[in-house]
Amino acid sequence: MESRLAARLAELRTERGWSLDDLARRTDVSRSTLSRLERAEISPTAALLSRLCAAYERPMSRLLAEVESEPPQLVRADAQSVWHDAPSGFTRRSVSPPHPNLRGEIVEATLSPGADITYDSPPPVPGLEQHIWLLDGQLEITTSGTAHTLTPGDCLRFRLWGPTRFRNTGPDTTRYALVVVLP
């Protein structure tokens, strides 16, 4: 999947007629990092992928779906794609991947103890509807400048307009379901 992701990122840049320098200016990511990413020499972190998605104006889930084969109607647990960002302690399982004829998707995410991820670039799709249902652990989510503390069973729903922060505030791994509804 990583090689397909690298190829798709290079393709998106080329489609727009941008040089690596152009993309570096738009994302505030070094030209060398972008080049290594497009050659699949490195794997993107969640934060880096978020910046690229903002530049390309698409949700991360849509980008990841573009590098997967057409998903079947029934998505068996062992067929769900998993992406892991080891440095940040973030794992993302595409439970119900995006599909061209559907507007929603479900993601299962886990954050290691102490994980603290900030997405400070503009959202790839302003106003994207999200519902986060905390299954295990403790999670603090900051959106639109307001911090929300979730405990198991709580659901935070919002439209994504600006920076967000996800912080595991407990001693154990945090697990949550994210439902994304495309406009």
PDB file of N, CA and C in Angstrom, residues 116-177:
ATOM      1  N   ASP A 116      -0.131  12.224  21.301  1.00  0.00           N
ATOM      2  CA  ASP A 116      -0.648  13.595  21.213  1.00  0.00           C
ATOM      3  C   ASP A 116      -0.420  14.055  19.778  1.00  0.00           C
ATOM      4  N   ILE A 117      -1.484  14.085  18.989  1.00  0.00           N
ATOM      5  CA  ILE A 117      -1.365  14.417  17.567  1.00  0.00           C
ATOM      6  C   ILE A 117      -2.147  15.696  17.285  1.00  0.00           C
ATOM      7  N   THR A 118      -1.465  16.643  16.662  1.00  0.00           N
ATOM      8  CA  THR A 118      -2.099  17.891  16.266  1.00  0.00           C
ATOM      9  C   THR A 118      -2.121  17.984  14.750  1.00  0.00           C
ATOM     10  N   TYR A 119      -3.288  18.253  14.207  1.00  0.00           N
ATOM     11  CA  TYR A 119      -3.449  18.505  12.778  1.00  0.00           C
ATOM     12  C   TYR A 119      -3.650  20.015  12.659  1.00  0.00           C
ATOM     13  N   ASP A 120      -2.567  20.729  12.353  1.00  0.00           N
ATOM     14  CA  ASP A 120      -2.653  22.191  12.373  1.00  0.00           C
ATOM     15  C   ASP A 120      -2.883  22.804  11.003  1.00  0.00           C
ATOM     16  N   SER A 121      -2.872  22.005   9.952  1.00  0.00           N
ATOM     17  CA  SER A 121      -3.149  22.556   8.625  1.00  0.00           C
ATOM     18  C   SER A 121      -4.666  22.626   8.433  1.00  0.00           C
ATOM     19  N   PRO A 122      -5.113  23.415   7.480  1.00  0.00           N
ATOM     20  CA  PRO A 122      -6.558  23.501   7.239  1.00  0.00           C
ATOM     21  C   PRO A 122      -7.104  22.127   6.860  1.00  0.00           C
ATOM     22  N   PRO A 123      -8.354  21.848   7.218  1.00  0.00           N
ATOM     23  CA  PRO A 123      -8.909  20.544   6.857  1.00  0.00           C
ATOM     24  C   PRO A 123      -8.981  20.397   5.343  1.00  0.00           C
ATOM     25  N   PRO A 124      -8.795  19.173   4.843  1.00  0.00           N
ATOM     26  CA  PRO A 124      -8.846  18.971   3.397  1.00  0.00           C
ATOM     27  C   PRO A 124     -10.212  19.268   2.807  1.00  0.00           C
ATOM     28  N   VAL A 125     -11.256  19.044   3.586  1.00  0.00           N
ATOM     29  CA  VAL A 125     -12.623  19.357   3.174  1.00  0.00           C
ATOM     30  C   VAL A 125     -13.250  20.166   4.306  1.00  0.00           C
ATOM     31  N   PRO A 126     -13.247  21.495   4.207  1.00  0.00           N
ATOM     32  CA  PRO A 126     -13.828  22.306   5.279  1.00  0.00           C
ATOM     33  C   PRO A 126     -15.300  21.939   5.513  1.00  0.00           C
ATOM     34  N   GLY A 127     -15.654  21.807   6.788  1.00  0.00           N
ATOM     35  CA  GLY A 127     -17.022  21.468   7.155  1.00  0.00           C
ATOM     36  C   GLY A 127     -17.319  19.983   7.123  1.00  0.00           C
ATOM     37  N   LEU A 128     -16.300  19.156   6.949  1.00  0.00           N
ATOM     38  CA  LEU A 128     -16.488  17.709   6.916  1.00  0.00           C
ATOM     39  C   LEU A 128     -17.130  17.246   8.221  1.00  0.00           C
ATOM     40  N   GLU A 129     -18.205  16.480   8.114  1.00  0.00           N
ATOM     41  CA  GLU A 129     -18.915  15.995   9.305  1.00  0.00           C
ATOM     42  C   GLU A 129     -18.197  14.779   9.879  1.00  0.00           C
ATOM     43  N   GLN A 130     -17.950  14.806  11.198  1.00  0.00           N
ATOM     44  CA  GLN A 130     -17.296  13.695  11.881  1.00  0.00           C
ATOM     45  C   GLN A 130     -18.038  13.369  13.170  1.00  0.00           C
ATOM     46  N   HIS A 131     -18.080  12.085  13.499  1.00  0.00           N
ATOM     47  CA  HIS A 131     -18.652  11.592  14.754  1.00  0.00           C
ATOM     48  C   HIS A 131     -17.591  10.677  15.353  1.00  0.00           C
ATOM     49  N   ILE A 132     -17.168  10.950  16.576  1.00  0.00           N
ATOM     50  CA  ILE A 132     -16.141  10.143  17.232  1.00  0.00           C
ATOM     51  C   ILE A 132     -16.762   9.507  18.467  1.00  0.00           C
ATOM     52  N   TRP A 133     -16.760   8.173  18.475  1.00  0.00           N
ATOM     53  CA  TRP A 133     -17.338   7.389  19.561  1.00  0.00           C
ATOM     54  C   TRP A 133     -16.194   6.690  20.275  1.00  0.00           C
ATOM     55  N   LEU A 134     -15.972   7.073  21.530  1.00  0.00           N
ATOM     56  CA  LEU A 134     -14.866   6.496  22.293  1.00  0.00           C
ATOM     57  C   LEU A 134     -15.267   5.121  22.805  1.00  0.00           C
ATOM     58  N   LEU A 135     -14.465   4.121  22.466  1.00  0.00           N
ATOM     59  CA  LEU A 135     -14.743   2.742  22.857  1.00  0.00           C
ATOM     60  C   LEU A 135     -13.957   2.336  24.097  1.00  0.00           C
ATOM     61  N   ASP A 136     -12.681   2.708  24.167  1.00  0.00           N
ATOM     62  CA  ASP A 136     -11.819   2.351  25.298  1.00  0.00           C
ATOM     63  C   ASP A 136     -10.856   3.492  25.588  1.00  0.00           C
ATOM     64  N   GLY A 137     -10.512   3.657  26.858  1.00  0.00           N
ATOM     65  CA  GLY A 137      -9.493   4.629  27.243  1.00  0.00           C
ATOM     66  C   GLY A 137     -10.061   6.002  27.543  1.00  0.00           C
ATOM     67  N   GLN A 138      -9.168   6.988  27.485  1.00  0.00           N
ATOM     68  CA  GLN A 138      -9.533   8.387  27.725  1.00  0.00           C
ATOM     69  C   GLN A 138      -8.949   9.208  26.586  1.00  0.00           C
ATOM     70  N   LEU A 139      -9.734  10.154  26.088  1.00  0.00           N
ATOM     71  CA  LEU A 139      -9.318  10.927  24.927  1.00  0.00           C
ATOM     72  C   LEU A 139      -9.753  12.369  25.083  1.00  0.00           C
ATOM     73  N   GLU A 140      -8.836  13.258  24.765  1.00  0.00           N
ATOM     74  CA  GLU A 140      -9.159  14.682  24.701  1.00  0.00           C
ATOM     75  C   GLU A 140      -9.038  15.106  23.243  1.00  0.00           C
ATOM     76  N   ILE A 141     -10.120  15.676  22.719  1.00  0.00           N
ATOM     77  CA  ILE A 141     -10.136  16.158  21.346  1.00  0.00           C
ATOM     78  C   ILE A 141     -10.392  17.659  21.386  1.00  0.00           C
ATOM     79  N   THR A 142      -9.526  18.396  20.722  1.00  0.00           N
ATOM     80  CA  THR A 142      -9.706  19.838  20.616  1.00  0.00           C
ATOM     81  C   THR A 142     -10.092  20.165  19.186  1.00  0.00           C
ATOM     82  N   THR A 143     -11.220  20.830  19.033  1.00  0.00           N
ATOM     83  CA  THR A 143     -11.695  21.260  17.729  1.00  0.00           C
ATOM     84  C   THR A 143     -12.308  22.643  17.885  1.00  0.00           C
ATOM     85  N   SER A 144     -12.056  23.489  16.930  1.00  0.00           N
ATOM     86  CA  SER A 144     -12.542  24.877  16.969  1.00  0.00           C
ATOM     87  C   SER A 144     -12.133  25.564  18.274  1.00  0.00           C
ATOM     88  N   GLY A 145     -10.945  25.218  18.782  1.00  0.00           N
ATOM     89  CA  GLY A 145     -10.412  25.861  19.980  1.00  0.00           C
ATOM     90  C   GLY A 145     -10.990  25.367  21.294  1.00  0.00           C
ATOM     91  N   THR A 146     -11.889  24.392  21.254  1.00  0.00           N
ATOM     92  CA  THR A 146     -12.503  23.877  22.471  1.00  0.00           C
ATOM     93  C   THR A 146     -12.053  22.443  22.712  1.00  0.00           C
ATOM     94  N   ALA A 147     -11.569  22.168  23.938  1.00  0.00           N
ATOM     95  CA  ALA A 147     -11.150  20.819  24.299  1.00  0.00           C
ATOM     96  C   ALA A 147     -12.342  20.049  24.868  1.00  0.00           C
ATOM     97  N   HIS A 148     -12.498  18.822  24.411  1.00  0.00           N
ATOM     98  CA  HIS A 148     -13.578  17.935  24.867  1.00  0.00           C
ATOM     99  C   HIS A 148     -12.934  16.677  25.421  1.00  0.00           C
ATOM    100  N   THR A 149     -13.264  16.316  26.647  1.00  0.00           N
ATOM    101  CA  THR A 149     -12.745  15.099  27.261  1.00  0.00           C
ATOM    102  C   THR A 149     -13.782  14.003  27.121  1.00  0.00           C
ATOM    103  N   LEU A 150     -13.378  12.892  26.523  1.00  0.00           N
ATOM    104  CA  LEU A 150     -14.285  11.773  26.292  1.00  0.00           C
ATOM    105  C   LEU A 150     -13.881  10.585  27.156  1.00  0.00           C
ATOM    106  N   THR A 151     -14.885   9.898  27.673  1.00  0.00           N
ATOM    107  CA  THR A 151     -14.694   8.635  28.376  1.00  0.00           C
ATOM    108  C   THR A 151     -15.491   7.579  27.608  1.00  0.00           C
ATOM    109  N   PRO A 152     -15.241   6.290  27.851  1.00  0.00           N
ATOM    110  CA  PRO A 152     -15.900   5.256  27.059  1.00  0.00           C
ATOM    111  C   PRO A 152     -17.422   5.442  26.955  1.00  0.00           C
ATOM    112  N   GLY A 153     -17.896   5.333  25.728  1.00  0.00           N
ATOM    113  CA  GLY A 153     -19.318   5.493  25.439  1.00  0.00           C
ATOM    114  C   GLY A 153     -19.687   6.877  24.952  1.00  0.00           C
ATOM    115  N   ASP A 154     -18.838   7.903  25.236  1.00  0.00           N
ATOM    116  CA  ASP A 154     -19.131   9.268  24.800  1.00  0.00           C
ATOM    117  C   ASP A 154     -18.965   9.392  23.285  1.00  0.00           C
ATOM    118  N   CYS A 155     -19.747  10.294  22.692  1.00  0.00           N
ATOM    119  CA  CYS A 155     -19.654  10.561  21.259  1.00  0.00           C
ATOM    120  C   CYS A 155     -19.544  12.071  21.050  1.00  0.00           C
ATOM    121  N   LEU A 156     -18.517  12.467  20.336  1.00  0.00           N
ATOM    122  CA  LEU A 156     -18.327  13.873  19.965  1.00  0.00           C
ATOM    123  C   LEU A 156     -18.634  13.985  18.481  1.00  0.00           C
ATOM    124  N   ARG A 157     -19.515  14.912  18.126  1.00  0.00           N
ATOM    125  CA  ARG A 157     -19.842  15.110  16.713  1.00  0.00           C
ATOM    126  C   ARG A 157     -19.637  16.569  16.378  1.00  0.00           C
ATOM    127  N   PHE A 158     -19.092  16.812  15.196  1.00  0.00           N
ATOM    128  CA  PHE A 158     -18.764  18.175  14.806  1.00  0.00           C
ATOM    129  C   PHE A 158     -18.499  18.242  13.309  1.00  0.00           C
ATOM    130  N   ARG A 159     -18.445  19.453  12.835  1.00  0.00           N
ATOM    131  CA  ARG A 159     -17.992  19.712  11.463  1.00  0.00           C
ATOM    132  C   ARG A 159     -16.581  20.268  11.590  1.00  0.00           C
ATOM    133  N   LEU A 160     -15.702  19.753  10.783  1.00  0.00           N
ATOM    134  CA  LEU A 160     -14.287  20.103  10.846  1.00  0.00           C
ATOM    135  C   LEU A 160     -14.011  21.378  10.044  1.00  0.00           C
ATOM    136  N   TRP A 161     -13.633  22.439  10.768  1.00  0.00           N
ATOM    137  CA  TRP A 161     -13.362  23.724  10.123  1.00  0.00           C
ATOM    138  C   TRP A 161     -11.916  24.180  10.283  1.00  0.00           C
ATOM    139  N   GLY A 162     -11.231  23.690  11.280  1.00  0.00           N
ATOM    140  CA  GLY A 162      -9.876  24.171  11.537  1.00  0.00           C
ATOM    141  C   GLY A 162      -9.010  23.105  12.163  1.00  0.00           C
ATOM    142  N   PRO A 163      -7.942  23.536  12.831  1.00  0.00           N
ATOM    143  CA  PRO A 163      -7.021  22.588  13.458  1.00  0.00           C
ATOM    144  C   PRO A 163      -7.712  21.713  14.505  1.00  0.00           C
ATOM    145  N   THR A 164      -7.197  20.505  14.666  1.00  0.00           N
ATOM    146  CA  THR A 164      -7.692  19.587  15.685  1.00  0.00           C
ATOM    147  C   THR A 164      -6.516  18.952  16.403  1.00  0.00           C
ATOM    148  N   ARG A 165      -6.806  18.460  17.590  1.00  0.00           N
ATOM    149  CA  ARG A 165      -5.783  17.784  18.384  1.00  0.00           C
ATOM    150  C   ARG A 165      -6.423  16.570  19.047  1.00  0.00           C
ATOM    151  N   PHE A 166      -5.732  15.449  18.991  1.00  0.00           N
ATOM    152  CA  PHE A 166      -6.169  14.203  19.615  1.00  0.00           C
ATOM    153  C   PHE A 166      -5.102  13.808  20.625  1.00  0.00           C
ATOM    154  N   ARG A 167      -5.508  13.678  21.894  1.00  0.00           N
ATOM    155  CA  ARG A 167      -4.536  13.384  22.950  1.00  0.00           C
ATOM    156  C   ARG A 167      -5.064  12.285  23.849  1.00  0.00           C
ATOM    157  N   ASN A 168      -4.287  11.209  23.955  1.00  0.00           N
ATOM    158  CA  ASN A 168      -4.631  10.124  24.869  1.00  0.00           C
ATOM    159  C   ASN A 168      -4.243  10.593  26.265  1.00  0.00           C
ATOM    160  N   THR A 169      -5.230  10.814  27.113  1.00  0.00           N
ATOM    161  CA  THR A 169      -4.978  11.359  28.455  1.00  0.00           C
ATOM    162  C   THR A 169      -4.946  10.287  29.532  1.00  0.00           C
ATOM    163  N   GLY A 170      -5.061   9.025  29.128  1.00  0.00           N
ATOM    164  CA  GLY A 170      -5.070   7.943  30.120  1.00  0.00           C
ATOM    165  C   GLY A 170      -3.829   7.085  30.054  1.00  0.00           C
ATOM    166  N   PRO A 171      -3.735   6.115  30.948  1.00  0.00           N
ATOM    167  CA  PRO A 171      -2.563   5.246  31.008  1.00  0.00           C
ATOM    168  C   PRO A 171      -2.599   4.086  30.007  1.00  0.00           C
ATOM    169  N   ASP A 172      -3.752   3.848  29.391  1.00  0.00           N
ATOM    170  CA  ASP A 172      -3.904   2.708  28.483  1.00  0.00           C
ATOM    171  C   ASP A 172      -4.118   3.186  27.055  1.00  0.00           C
ATOM    172  N   THR A 173      -4.061   2.255  26.118  1.00  0.00           N
ATOM    173  CA  THR A 173      -4.348   2.565  24.720  1.00  0.00           C
ATOM    174  C   THR A 173      -5.788   3.046  24.594  1.00  0.00           C
ATOM    175  N   THR A 174      -5.981   4.067  23.802  1.00  0.00           N
ATOM    176  CA  THR A 174      -7.305   4.612  23.525  1.00  0.00           C
ATOM    177  C   THR A 174      -7.775   4.063  22.183  1.00  0.00           C
ATOM    178  N   ARG A 175      -9.040   3.648  22.128  1.00  0.00           N
ATOM    179  CA  ARG A 175      -9.619   3.123  20.892  1.00  0.00           C
ATOM    180  C   ARG A 175     -10.945   3.828  20.648  1.00  0.00           C
ATOM    181  N   TYR A 176     -11.124   4.303  19.414  1.00  0.00           N
ATOM    182  CA  TYR A 176     -12.370   4.992  19.089  1.00  0.00           C
ATOM    183  C   TYR A 176     -12.800   4.694  17.662  1.00  0.00           C
ATOM    184  N   ALA A 177     -14.093   4.871  17.431  1.00  0.00           N
ATOM    185  CA  ALA A 177     -14.664   4.752  16.083  1.00  0.00           C
ATOM    186  C   ALA A 177     -14.892   6.161  15.560  1.00  0.00           C
TER     187      ALA A 177
END
